mmCIF file of C-alpha atoms in Angstrom:
data_model
loop_
_atom_site.group_PDB
_atom_site.id
_atom_site.type_symbol
_atom_site.label_atom_id
_atom_site.label_comp_id
_atom_site.label_asym_id
_atom_site.label_seq_id
_atom_site.Cartn_x
_atom_site.Cartn_y
_atom_site.Cartn_z
ATOM 1 C CA MET A 352 29.661 118.470 151.476
ATOM 2 C CA SER A 353 30.008 119.138 155.216
ATOM 3 C CA PRO A 354 26.885 119.961 157.235
ATOM 4 C CA ILE A 355 26.333 123.498 158.464
ATOM 5 C CA ALA A 356 27.798 123.610 161.954
ATOM 6 C CA TYR A 357 26.204 126.787 163.285
ATOM 7 C CA ASP A 358 23.850 129.668 162.636
ATOM 8 C CA LEU A 359 25.284 133.159 162.899
ATOM 9 C CA HIS A 360 22.935 136.041 163.618
ATOM 10 C CA MET A 361 24.643 139.351 162.968
ATOM 11 C CA PRO A 362 23.433 142.853 163.865
ATOM 12 C CA ASP A 363 22.939 145.449 161.150
ATOM 13 C CA LYS A 364 25.987 147.142 162.667
ATOM 14 C CA ILE A 365 28.289 145.836 165.398
ATOM 15 C CA THR A 366 28.169 148.428 168.178
ATOM 16 C CA SER A 367 29.201 146.260 171.137
ATOM 17 C CA CYS A 368 32.221 144.109 171.939
ATOM 18 C CA VAL A 369 29.880 141.504 173.456
ATOM 19 C CA VAL A 370 29.411 138.206 171.591
ATOM 20 C CA PHE A 371 26.532 135.922 172.610
ATOM 21 C CA ALA A 372 26.775 132.171 172.007
ATOM 22 C CA SER A 373 24.619 129.099 172.549
ATOM 23 C CA PRO A 374 26.636 125.875 172.075
ATOM 24 C CA HIS A 375 24.089 123.407 173.496
ATOM 25 C CA SER A 376 20.746 124.401 171.948
ATOM 26 C CA GLY A 377 21.369 122.562 168.678
ATOM 27 C CA ARG A 378 18.508 120.286 167.667
ATOM 28 C CA CYS A 379 19.440 118.926 164.235
ATOM 29 C CA TYR A 380 19.228 115.206 164.983
ATOM 30 C CA SER A 381 20.242 113.381 161.832
ATOM 31 C CA PRO A 382 18.419 110.125 160.955
ATOM 32 C CA GLU A 383 21.768 108.313 160.984
ATOM 33 C CA PHE A 384 22.512 109.473 164.541
ATOM 34 C CA LEU A 385 19.051 108.511 165.745
ATOM 35 C CA ARG A 386 19.445 105.052 164.210
ATOM 36 C CA LYS A 387 22.699 104.536 166.098
ATOM 37 C CA SER A 388 21.186 105.555 169.422
ATOM 38 C CA VAL A 389 19.262 103.235 171.739
ATOM 39 C CA LEU A 390 17.396 106.182 173.280
ATOM 40 C CA ASP A 391 13.919 107.377 172.378
ATOM 41 C CA PRO A 392 13.522 110.881 170.874
ATOM 42 C CA ALA A 393 12.663 112.476 174.234
ATOM 43 C CA ALA A 394 15.498 110.877 176.205
ATOM 44 C CA ILE A 395 18.132 111.787 173.653
ATOM 45 C CA ARG A 396 17.131 115.447 174.005
ATOM 46 C CA SER A 397 17.518 115.485 177.785
ATOM 47 C CA SER A 398 20.993 117.061 177.633
ATOM 48 C CA GLU A 399 19.895 119.735 175.185
ATOM 49 C CA ASP A 400 19.673 123.380 176.270
ATOM 50 C CA ALA A 401 16.279 123.499 174.628
ATOM 51 C CA PHE A 402 15.094 126.894 173.339
ATOM 52 C CA VAL A 403 18.056 128.867 174.724
ATOM 53 C CA ASP A 404 18.764 130.154 171.227
ATOM 54 C CA GLN A 405 15.218 131.505 171.120
ATOM 55 C CA LEU A 406 15.457 133.088 174.560
ATOM 56 C CA TYR A 407 18.372 135.301 173.511
ATOM 57 C CA ARG A 408 17.449 135.804 169.873
ATOM 58 C CA ALA A 409 17.064 139.584 170.366
ATOM 59 C CA ALA A 410 20.798 140.029 171.081
ATOM 60 C CA PRO A 411 21.688 141.198 167.541
ATOM 61 C CA ARG A 412 19.173 144.045 167.880
ATOM 62 C CA TYR A 413 21.530 145.556 170.419
ATOM 63 C CA GLY A 414 24.635 145.424 168.260
ATOM 64 C CA SER A 415 26.020 142.002 169.263
ATOM 65 C CA PRO A 416 26.658 138.883 167.159
ATOM 66 C CA PHE A 417 24.920 135.686 168.287
ATOM 67 C CA ILE A 418 26.274 132.274 167.261
ATOM 68 C CA THR A 419 24.209 129.122 167.862
ATOM 69 C CA ALA A 420 25.175 125.495 167.298
ATOM 70 C CA ARG A 421 23.135 123.243 165.042
ATOM 71 C CA ALA A 422 24.349 119.824 166.194
ATOM 72 C CA PRO A 423 22.855 118.566 169.463
ATOM 73 C CA ARG A 424 24.994 118.189 172.543
ATOM 74 C CA ALA A 425 24.390 114.422 172.552
ATOM 75 C CA PHE A 426 26.114 114.248 169.148
ATOM 76 C CA VAL A 427 29.103 116.486 169.893
ATOM 77 C CA ASP A 428 29.652 118.647 172.964
ATOM 78 C CA LEU A 429 31.084 122.023 172.000
ATOM 79 C CA ASN A 430 31.738 122.843 175.663
ATOM 80 C CA ARG A 431 34.498 120.259 175.814
ATOM 81 C CA SER A 432 38.047 120.330 174.536
ATOM 82 C CA ALA A 433 38.593 118.502 171.247
ATOM 83 C CA ASP A 434 40.986 116.125 173.023
ATOM 84 C CA GLU A 435 38.480 115.041 175.695
ATOM 85 C CA LEU A 436 38.058 111.716 173.928
ATOM 86 C CA ASP A 437 36.488 108.738 175.657
ATOM 87 C CA PRO A 438 38.257 105.393 175.173
ATOM 88 C CA ALA A 439 35.213 103.644 176.633
ATOM 89 C CA LEU A 440 33.246 104.853 173.603
ATOM 90 C CA ILE A 441 35.812 104.885 170.796
ATOM 91 C CA ASP A 442 36.611 101.420 169.505
ATOM 92 C CA ASP A 443 40.067 101.847 168.008
ATOM 93 C CA MET A 444 41.520 104.431 170.333
ATOM 94 C CA ARG A 445 44.465 104.166 172.665
ATOM 95 C CA GLY A 446 44.844 106.397 175.666
ATOM 96 C CA GLY A 447 42.494 109.355 175.638
ATOM 97 C CA GLY A 448 41.287 111.970 178.044
ATOM 98 C CA HIS A 449 41.476 111.321 181.775
ATOM 99 C CA SER A 450 39.291 114.124 183.083
ATOM 100 C CA PRO A 451 36.368 113.362 185.416
ATOM 101 C CA ARG A 452 34.021 114.474 182.640
ATOM 102 C CA VAL A 453 35.399 111.879 180.241
ATOM 103 C CA ALA A 454 35.334 109.192 182.911
ATOM 104 C CA SER A 455 31.638 109.895 183.520
ATOM 105 C CA GLY A 456 30.841 109.600 179.806
ATOM 106 C CA LEU A 457 30.664 113.327 179.088
ATOM 107 C CA GLY A 458 33.573 113.813 176.719
ATOM 108 C CA VAL A 459 33.557 115.851 173.533
ATOM 109 C CA VAL A 460 31.533 113.048 171.941
ATOM 110 C CA PRO A 461 29.321 111.951 174.848
ATOM 111 C CA ARG A 462 28.687 108.359 175.789
ATOM 112 C CA VAL A 463 25.688 109.239 177.985
ATOM 113 C CA VAL A 464 22.976 111.867 178.322
ATOM 114 C CA ALA A 465 21.390 113.225 181.508
ATOM 115 C CA ASN A 466 21.135 110.797 184.431
ATOM 116 C CA GLY A 467 23.843 108.591 182.948
ATOM 117 C CA ARG A 468 21.700 106.978 180.248
ATOM 118 C CA CYS A 469 23.817 105.391 177.510
ATOM 119 C CA ILE A 470 23.369 106.794 174.020
ATOM 120 C CA TYR A 471 24.710 103.756 172.146
ATOM 121 C CA ASN A 472 24.692 100.007 172.454
ATOM 122 C CA GLY A 473 28.302 99.692 171.455
ATOM 123 C CA LYS A 474 31.269 101.785 170.368
ATOM 124 C CA LEU A 475 32.032 104.318 167.650
ATOM 125 C CA THR A 476 35.052 104.242 165.392
ATOM 126 C CA PHE A 477 37.729 106.894 165.779
ATOM 127 C CA ALA A 478 36.996 107.996 162.202
ATOM 128 C CA GLU A 479 33.356 108.678 163.115
ATOM 129 C CA VAL A 480 34.369 110.770 166.107
ATOM 130 C CA GLU A 481 37.002 112.653 164.145
ATOM 131 C CA GLN A 482 34.452 113.468 161.438
ATOM 132 C CA ARG A 483 32.106 114.992 164.017
ATOM 133 C CA LEU A 484 34.895 117.211 165.258
ATOM 134 C CA TYR A 485 35.833 118.371 161.772
ATOM 135 C CA ASP A 486 32.229 118.928 160.730
ATOM 136 C CA HIS A 487 31.016 120.672 163.889
ATOM 137 C CA TRP A 488 33.518 121.347 166.671
ATOM 138 C CA TYR A 489 36.248 123.067 164.688
ATOM 139 C CA PRO A 490 33.964 125.222 162.510
ATOM 140 C CA TYR A 491 32.023 126.464 165.552
ATOM 141 C CA HIS A 492 35.095 127.316 167.602
ATOM 142 C CA ASN A 493 36.992 128.809 164.682
ATOM 143 C CA ARG A 494 34.077 131.134 163.955
ATOM 144 C CA LEU A 495 33.600 132.008 167.611
ATOM 145 C CA GLN A 496 37.258 132.943 168.002
ATOM 146 C CA THR A 497 37.058 135.018 164.818
ATOM 147 C CA LEU A 498 34.093 136.930 166.251
ATOM 148 C CA LEU A 499 36.023 137.620 169.448
ATOM 149 C CA ASP A 500 39.120 138.642 167.485
ATOM 150 C CA GLU A 501 37.015 141.045 165.433
ATOM 151 C CA SER A 502 35.565 142.555 168.606
ATOM 152 C CA ARG A 503 39.034 143.065 170.027
ATOM 153 C CA ALA A 504 40.188 144.655 166.776
ATOM 154 C CA ILE A 505 37.251 147.086 166.757
ATOM 155 C CA PHE A 506 36.848 147.836 170.461
ATOM 156 C CA GLY A 507 40.110 146.791 172.078
ATOM 157 C CA ARG A 508 38.461 143.976 174.031
ATOM 158 C CA ALA A 509 35.842 141.240 173.753
ATOM 159 C CA ILE A 510 33.228 139.764 176.094
ATOM 160 C CA LEU A 511 31.765 136.307 175.496
ATOM 161 C CA ILE A 512 28.375 135.530 177.024
ATOM 162 C CA ASP A 513 28.018 131.747 176.850
ATOM 163 C CA CYS A 514 24.318 130.910 177.194
ATOM 164 C CA HIS A 515 23.128 127.650 178.777
ATOM 165 C CA SER A 516 20.237 126.172 180.750
ATOM 166 C CA MET A 517 20.162 123.978 183.845
ATOM 167 C CA PRO A 518 17.645 121.400 185.053
ATOM 168 C CA ARG A 519 15.718 122.527 188.099
ATOM 169 C CA GLU A 520 16.822 119.388 189.939
ATOM 170 C CA ALA A 521 20.487 120.335 189.439
ATOM 171 C CA VAL A 522 19.964 123.549 191.392
ATOM 172 C CA MET A 523 17.779 121.975 194.070
ATOM 173 C CA GLY A 524 20.380 119.297 194.688
ATOM 174 C CA HIS A 525 22.988 121.878 195.644
ATOM 175 C CA LEU A 526 20.862 124.066 197.894
ATOM 176 C CA LYS A 527 19.213 123.237 201.194
ATOM 177 C CA SER A 528 16.511 125.896 200.949
ATOM 178 C CA SER A 529 14.294 126.352 197.884
ATOM 179 C CA ARG A 530 13.843 129.980 198.954
ATOM 180 C CA LYS A 531 17.455 130.565 198.000
ATOM 181 C CA ARG A 532 17.238 128.726 194.691
ATOM 182 C CA PRO A 533 18.741 130.922 191.949
ATOM 183 C CA ASP A 534 17.087 131.461 188.599
ATOM 184 C CA ILE A 535 20.444 132.314 187.054
ATOM 185 C CA VAL A 536 23.941 131.041 187.801
ATOM 186 C CA LEU A 537 26.836 133.110 186.474
ATOM 187 C CA GLY A 538 30.053 131.172 185.977
ATOM 188 C CA ASP A 539 33.398 132.951 185.736
ATOM 189 C CA ARG A 540 35.652 130.102 186.886
ATOM 190 C CA PHE A 541 35.743 131.651 190.353
ATOM 191 C CA GLY A 542 37.008 134.967 189.055
ATOM 192 C CA SER A 543 39.581 133.727 186.534
ATOM 193 C CA SER A 544 37.671 134.153 183.257
ATOM 194 C CA ALA A 545 36.390 137.720 183.641
ATOM 195 C CA ALA A 546 37.087 140.858 185.647
ATOM 196 C CA ALA A 547 35.073 141.052 188.856
ATOM 197 C CA GLY A 548 33.660 144.464 187.993
ATOM 198 C CA LEU A 549 32.283 143.174 184.718
ATOM 199 C CA VAL A 550 30.606 140.175 186.341
ATOM 200 C CA ASP A 551 29.088 142.488 188.973
ATOM 201 C CA GLN A 552 27.473 144.496 186.193
ATOM 202 C CA ILE A 553 26.181 141.418 184.382
ATOM 203 C CA ASP A 554 24.783 140.167 187.684
ATOM 204 C CA ALA A 555 23.055 143.514 188.228
ATOM 205 C CA ALA A 556 21.485 143.323 184.763
ATOM 206 C CA PHE A 557 19.798 140.016 185.608
ATOM 207 C CA GLN A 558 18.704 141.252 189.016
ATOM 208 C CA SER A 559 17.171 144.354 187.466
ATOM 209 C CA GLU A 560 14.744 142.051 185.643
ATOM 210 C CA GLY A 561 13.819 140.201 188.828
ATOM 211 C CA PHE A 562 16.029 137.131 188.418
ATOM 212 C CA ARG A 563 17.618 135.618 191.522
ATOM 213 C CA THR A 564 21.295 135.062 190.845
ATOM 214 C CA ALA A 565 24.214 133.023 192.172
ATOM 215 C CA ARG A 566 27.820 132.646 191.099
ATOM 216 C CA ASN A 567 29.804 129.535 190.277
ATOM 217 C CA THR A 568 27.592 127.101 192.221
ATOM 218 C CA PRO A 569 26.656 124.605 190.967
ATOM 219 C CA PHE A 570 28.143 125.645 187.603
ATOM 220 C CA ALA A 571 31.378 127.635 187.329
ATOM 221 C CA GLY A 572 31.910 127.204 183.598
ATOM 222 C CA ALA A 573 33.583 124.439 181.613
ATOM 223 C CA PHE A 574 35.861 124.350 178.565
ATOM 224 C CA ILE A 575 34.473 127.422 176.801
ATOM 225 C CA THR A 576 34.724 129.724 179.794
ATOM 226 C CA GLN A 577 38.163 128.419 180.676
ATOM 227 C CA HIS A 578 39.476 128.531 177.114
ATOM 228 C CA TYR A 579 38.161 131.927 176.044
ATOM 229 C CA GLY A 580 38.319 133.750 179.376
ATOM 230 C CA ARG A 581 41.542 135.743 179.193
ATOM 231 C CA PRO A 582 40.715 139.019 180.972
ATOM 232 C CA GLN A 583 44.384 139.970 181.221
ATOM 233 C CA LYS A 584 44.441 139.966 177.409
ATOM 234 C CA GLY A 585 41.191 141.868 177.017
ATOM 235 C CA GLN A 586 38.968 138.838 176.436
ATOM 236 C CA SER A 587 36.419 137.866 179.096
ATOM 237 C CA ALA A 588 34.028 134.918 179.168
ATOM 238 C CA VAL A 589 31.015 134.429 181.427
ATOM 239 C CA GLN A 590 28.754 131.379 181.421
ATOM 240 C CA ILE A 591 25.048 131.997 182.029
ATOM 241 C CA GLU A 592 22.821 129.158 183.244
ATOM 242 C CA ILE A 593 19.053 129.659 183.483
ATOM 243 C CA ASP A 594 16.668 127.369 185.356
ATOM 244 C CA ARG A 595 14.730 125.510 182.639
ATOM 245 C CA SER A 596 11.581 125.302 184.732
ATOM 246 C CA LEU A 597 11.152 129.083 184.380
ATOM 247 C CA TYR A 598 10.345 128.849 180.682
ATOM 248 C CA MET A 599 9.686 125.244 179.695
ATOM 249 C CA ASP A 600 8.009 122.007 180.670
ATOM 250 C CA GLU A 601 11.105 119.892 181.216
ATOM 251 C CA ALA A 602 9.296 116.564 180.978
ATOM 252 C CA ARG A 603 7.501 117.368 177.710
ATOM 253 C CA LEU A 604 10.314 119.497 176.246
ATOM 254 C CA LYS A 605 7.936 122.270 175.338
ATOM 255 C CA PRO A 606 7.800 125.998 176.160
ATOM 256 C CA ASN A 607 5.513 126.713 179.085
ATOM 257 C CA ALA A 608 3.016 129.554 179.580
ATOM 258 C CA ASP A 609 5.764 131.867 180.880
ATOM 259 C CA PHE A 610 8.079 131.431 177.905
ATOM 260 C CA GLU A 611 7.380 134.763 176.196
ATOM 261 C CA THR A 612 7.563 136.662 179.477
ATOM 262 C CA VAL A 613 10.954 135.143 180.334
ATOM 263 C CA GLN A 614 12.118 135.760 176.771
ATOM 264 C CA ALA A 615 11.184 139.457 177.077
ATOM 265 C CA ARG A 616 12.995 139.763 180.402
ATOM 266 C CA LEU A 617 16.117 138.167 178.927
ATOM 267 C CA SER A 618 15.926 140.506 175.930
ATOM 268 C CA SER A 619 16.126 143.409 178.361
ATOM 269 C CA VAL A 620 19.088 141.769 180.098
ATOM 270 C CA ALA A 621 20.809 141.218 176.736
ATOM 271 C CA ALA A 622 20.336 144.890 175.905
ATOM 272 C CA GLN A 623 21.956 145.903 179.183
ATOM 273 C CA ILE A 624 24.874 143.497 178.727
ATOM 274 C CA ALA A 625 25.435 144.654 175.139
ATOM 275 C CA ARG A 626 25.498 148.227 176.448
ATOM 276 C CA LEU A 627 28.396 147.267 178.727
ATOM 277 C CA GLY A 628 30.392 146.443 175.610
ATOM 278 C CA ARG A 629 29.957 149.810 173.929
ATOM 279 C CA PRO A 630 32.903 152.207 173.841
ATOM 280 C CA ASP A 631 31.263 154.822 176.089
ATOM 281 C CA ALA A 632 30.586 152.183 178.799
ATOM 282 C CA MET A 633 33.885 150.323 178.725
ATOM 283 C CA PRO A 634 35.665 152.305 181.449
ATOM 284 C CA LEU A 635 32.961 151.134 183.873
ATOM 285 C CA ALA A 636 33.974 147.518 183.323
ATOM 286 C CA ALA A 637 37.635 147.897 182.536
ATOM 287 C CA GLU A 638 39.681 144.728 182.790
#
């Protein structure tokens, strides 16, 4: 029997075309995976978007589905294409992906976690990698596309809010002044994955709760935003990155004293974004 690939949190009634998703907050580390890894339990979690699923858990209250991955990012990365396979990791594979992400060890089945630390002391078989895709990648993406298709059938369009977190150091490394450091980075692939008017409204929702925002730097969105963002066909995708230091102790991987406050602020933001996807608000963010 295949493992459960995701958790799906549905509203009592779908009233918004917005779908929330968290592909990197999975924390089901199987004993078999941990045995294969050379990393300690803390290091192997360093790529995880820890607690992001909890930060946005109120989304279904506002009429939006919320899908969250179960498998950790270090096991299979749902924000990569299924063909971003790493020949440096897969023992019996010829060819493979040639993207910079794959070359750096961050393919669909990663070779490394944050700071380039190797996960394994050897290679995986192609059969192992293929099984991960069939157990986790395909079920998650098939269900996500179904949710978006259902939104388009009901409302005439769909909006995907892809929820992530970013290390504080990642933001600091791209900005010269800490005074300009954003709390939130919105990624729309430099305008290609969502209509500008829609992103303006999402940006305003975060700012209304006191978050400092930036767009596309240092994160513009990866596979999910690129794949699902089809505004010309009535399907938009926006990646949301939140600075982890706002709500958690990054070193100890634990919520900090501000966690519940940040969670409440994000619940308000989620309510505002879900409202953008209701029929009476759609003309304001028309594609």
